[in-house]
Amino acid sequence: MKKMIAALFGFGMMLGPVASDASAQVDRSSAQERACKAKYDGIFANINSNAPNARKVTDDEIGWALDHETALREGLPCSLTTGPQPASTSAVASPPAAKEQQATVVVEPGGSSSALAGQAAFNSGDFNNARSKYQLGCFTDGNSAACNNLGSMATKGQGGAIDLPLARKAYQQGCAKGVAKSCEVFGSMLKNGSGGPQDFAGSIAPLATACKASFATSCYDLGTNYYFGRVGKAPDFALARQYLAKSCPGYAADGCYALALMQRDGQGGPADAAGAAKSFGLSCGAGKSDGCLEFGVAQYTGAGIAQDPAGARASFSKACNTGNGGACMNAGMMARDGQGGQIDRPAAKRFFGLGCKLGIQDGCAESSRIGA
């Protein structure tokens, strides 16, 4: 068997989907179908682009594109959300999205009258009045909860237009008064340059406060700051690894994946195959495609974990289904050779075909070799 692939392959030009004859039953000229085509084309325009302004395509988008191809092949109407939709439900409207949870902080009894009035207005759904009262409570009365809540509303455009500079100022005030949630957002805004200039050095203190209060995303932001040398004179892998360890499993998809790479490669500390396998597994469980690829490699080779061919095959399949070309090749080889389960030539052909679509020429050859 060929060596397992442990690195994410670059994407090549993807072949366009071929619709089955049944697709004639679906009006592909409708507004919904045109929107799906535009989304699909946009995804692969960015995947296949070497332009400096090409954006990164997410695993979810790749998964949607593969689902869209399935819908076209099977003659089903498209959906702008994940998964092809049965024809019988094409006219049924999607249920409304659940109301977004508000990242507000409760104003304690005894707080400023403006802050309390803002909370009462917010709870009653009067967002315009709530935002006005929170602004008075924050900047006039110095109430920390009012500052945090004003920042949340200004960020989301509740009770007025989105105003990131105002949000940044409000979160700064809330953080200075000890609200860890405000520190989390304020530090992130400094790091990313939201609502004002980018300031990596200035982001350290608020992020450290939030990380100490167990906000995992802040620990991750600190870890990446130190890993890439955005503060100090050079990268500090030891400090990066410490903070990434604090980000996992709370920020599992990215935090655990980044930690696992450092554990596997011995960056910032000793190599830790067992720790890396555990972290890759947590990342995979949280939906990180690369995490599933690397966890599958660990399961297959027994690196830091008991060998588990069946588990490896499942991990590679999961990563392949979110558009990871290397994982598709691994899953295809295991299905072809009967490793981790029975020989499954149709599945192997499918996996190799997906690898081919994602730019791996060996996948094209292997798919053709298996035949119909």
Short mmCIF file of N, CA and C in Angstrom, two decimals, residues 30-41 43 60-61 63-65 67-68 71 76-85 90 92 94:
data_model
loop_
_atom_site.label_atom_id
_atom_site.label_comp_id
_atom_site.label_asym_id
_atom_site.label_seq_id
_atom_site.Cartn_x
_atom_site.Cartn_y
_atom_site.Cartn_z
N SER A 30 -33.87 29.17 -12.58
CA SER A 30 -34.54 29.90 -11.51
C SER A 30 -33.53 30.71 -10.70
N ALA A 31 -34.04 31.67 -9.93
CA ALA A 31 -33.15 32.52 -9.13
C ALA A 31 -32.35 31.70 -8.14
N GLN A 32 -32.99 30.70 -7.51
CA GLN A 32 -32.30 29.86 -6.54
C GLN A 32 -31.17 29.08 -7.19
N GLU A 33 -31.47 28.50 -8.36
CA GLU A 33 -30.45 27.70 -9.05
C GLU A 33 -29.31 28.58 -9.54
N ARG A 34 -29.61 29.80 -10.00
CA ARG A 34 -28.55 30.71 -10.44
C ARG A 34 -27.68 31.13 -9.25
N ALA A 35 -28.31 31.31 -8.10
CA ALA A 35 -27.54 31.67 -6.90
C ALA A 35 -26.61 30.54 -6.50
N CYS A 36 -27.09 29.30 -6.60
CA CYS A 36 -26.24 28.16 -6.28
C CYS A 36 -25.05 28.06 -7.23
N LYS A 37 -25.32 28.27 -8.51
CA LYS A 37 -24.23 28.21 -9.50
C LYS A 37 -23.19 29.29 -9.22
N ALA A 38 -23.67 30.49 -8.88
CA ALA A 38 -22.74 31.58 -8.59
C ALA A 38 -21.89 31.26 -7.36
N LYS A 39 -22.53 30.66 -6.36
CA LYS A 39 -21.79 30.29 -5.15
C LYS A 39 -20.75 29.22 -5.47
N TYR A 40 -21.16 28.20 -6.23
CA TYR A 40 -20.26 27.11 -6.61
C TYR A 40 -19.06 27.65 -7.41
N ASP A 41 -19.37 28.49 -8.41
CA ASP A 41 -18.29 29.05 -9.24
C ASP A 41 -17.35 29.90 -8.40
N ILE A 43 -16.64 29.59 -5.20
CA ILE A 43 -15.80 28.75 -4.34
C ILE A 43 -14.59 28.27 -5.11
N ASP A 60 -16.42 23.94 5.16
CA ASP A 60 -17.87 23.89 4.98
C ASP A 60 -18.26 24.25 3.55
N GLU A 61 -17.57 25.23 2.96
CA GLU A 61 -17.88 25.62 1.59
C GLU A 61 -17.55 24.50 0.62
N GLY A 63 -17.45 21.32 1.35
CA GLY A 63 -18.47 20.30 1.57
C GLY A 63 -19.77 20.64 0.86
N TRP A 64 -20.15 21.92 0.91
CA TRP A 64 -21.37 22.34 0.21
C TRP A 64 -21.22 22.12 -1.29
N ALA A 65 -20.06 22.45 -1.84
CA ALA A 65 -19.85 22.31 -3.28
C ALA A 65 -19.97 20.85 -3.71
N ASP A 67 -21.73 18.57 -2.13
CA ASP A 67 -23.16 18.26 -2.03
C ASP A 67 -23.92 18.80 -3.24
N HIS A 68 -23.52 19.99 -3.71
CA HIS A 68 -24.17 20.60 -4.86
C HIS A 68 -23.96 19.73 -6.11
N ALA A 71 -26.35 16.92 -5.98
CA ALA A 71 -27.70 17.35 -6.35
C ALA A 71 -27.85 17.44 -7.85
N LEU A 76 -31.63 16.82 -8.48
CA LEU A 76 -32.35 17.45 -7.38
C LEU A 76 -32.16 18.96 -7.41
N PRO A 77 -33.11 19.69 -6.84
CA PRO A 77 -32.92 21.14 -6.75
C PRO A 77 -31.79 21.45 -5.80
N CYS A 78 -31.15 22.59 -6.00
CA CYS A 78 -30.02 22.95 -5.15
C CYS A 78 -30.50 23.59 -3.87
N SER A 79 -29.59 23.66 -2.91
CA SER A 79 -29.84 24.35 -1.65
C SER A 79 -28.63 25.21 -1.35
N LEU A 80 -28.84 26.40 -0.84
CA LEU A 80 -27.72 27.27 -0.48
C LEU A 80 -27.14 26.90 0.87
N THR A 81 -27.75 25.91 1.54
CA THR A 81 -27.19 25.38 2.77
C THR A 81 -26.65 24.00 2.49
N THR A 82 -25.97 23.41 3.46
CA THR A 82 -25.31 22.12 3.26
C THR A 82 -26.32 21.03 2.95
N GLY A 83 -25.96 20.20 1.96
CA GLY A 83 -26.77 19.03 1.66
C GLY A 83 -27.76 19.26 0.54
N PRO A 84 -27.82 18.36 -0.45
CA PRO A 84 -28.82 18.48 -1.50
C PRO A 84 -30.21 18.26 -0.92
N GLN A 85 -31.22 18.94 -1.48
CA GLN A 85 -32.57 18.86 -0.95
C GLN A 85 -33.43 17.95 -1.82
N SER A 90 -38.70 21.07 -2.36
CA SER A 90 -38.09 22.25 -2.98
C SER A 90 -38.90 23.51 -2.77
N VAL A 92 -40.68 24.17 -0.03
CA VAL A 92 -40.88 24.42 1.39
C VAL A 92 -39.84 25.40 1.89
N SER A 94 -37.30 27.35 4.29
CA SER A 94 -36.46 26.93 5.41
C SER A 94 -36.99 27.55 6.69
#
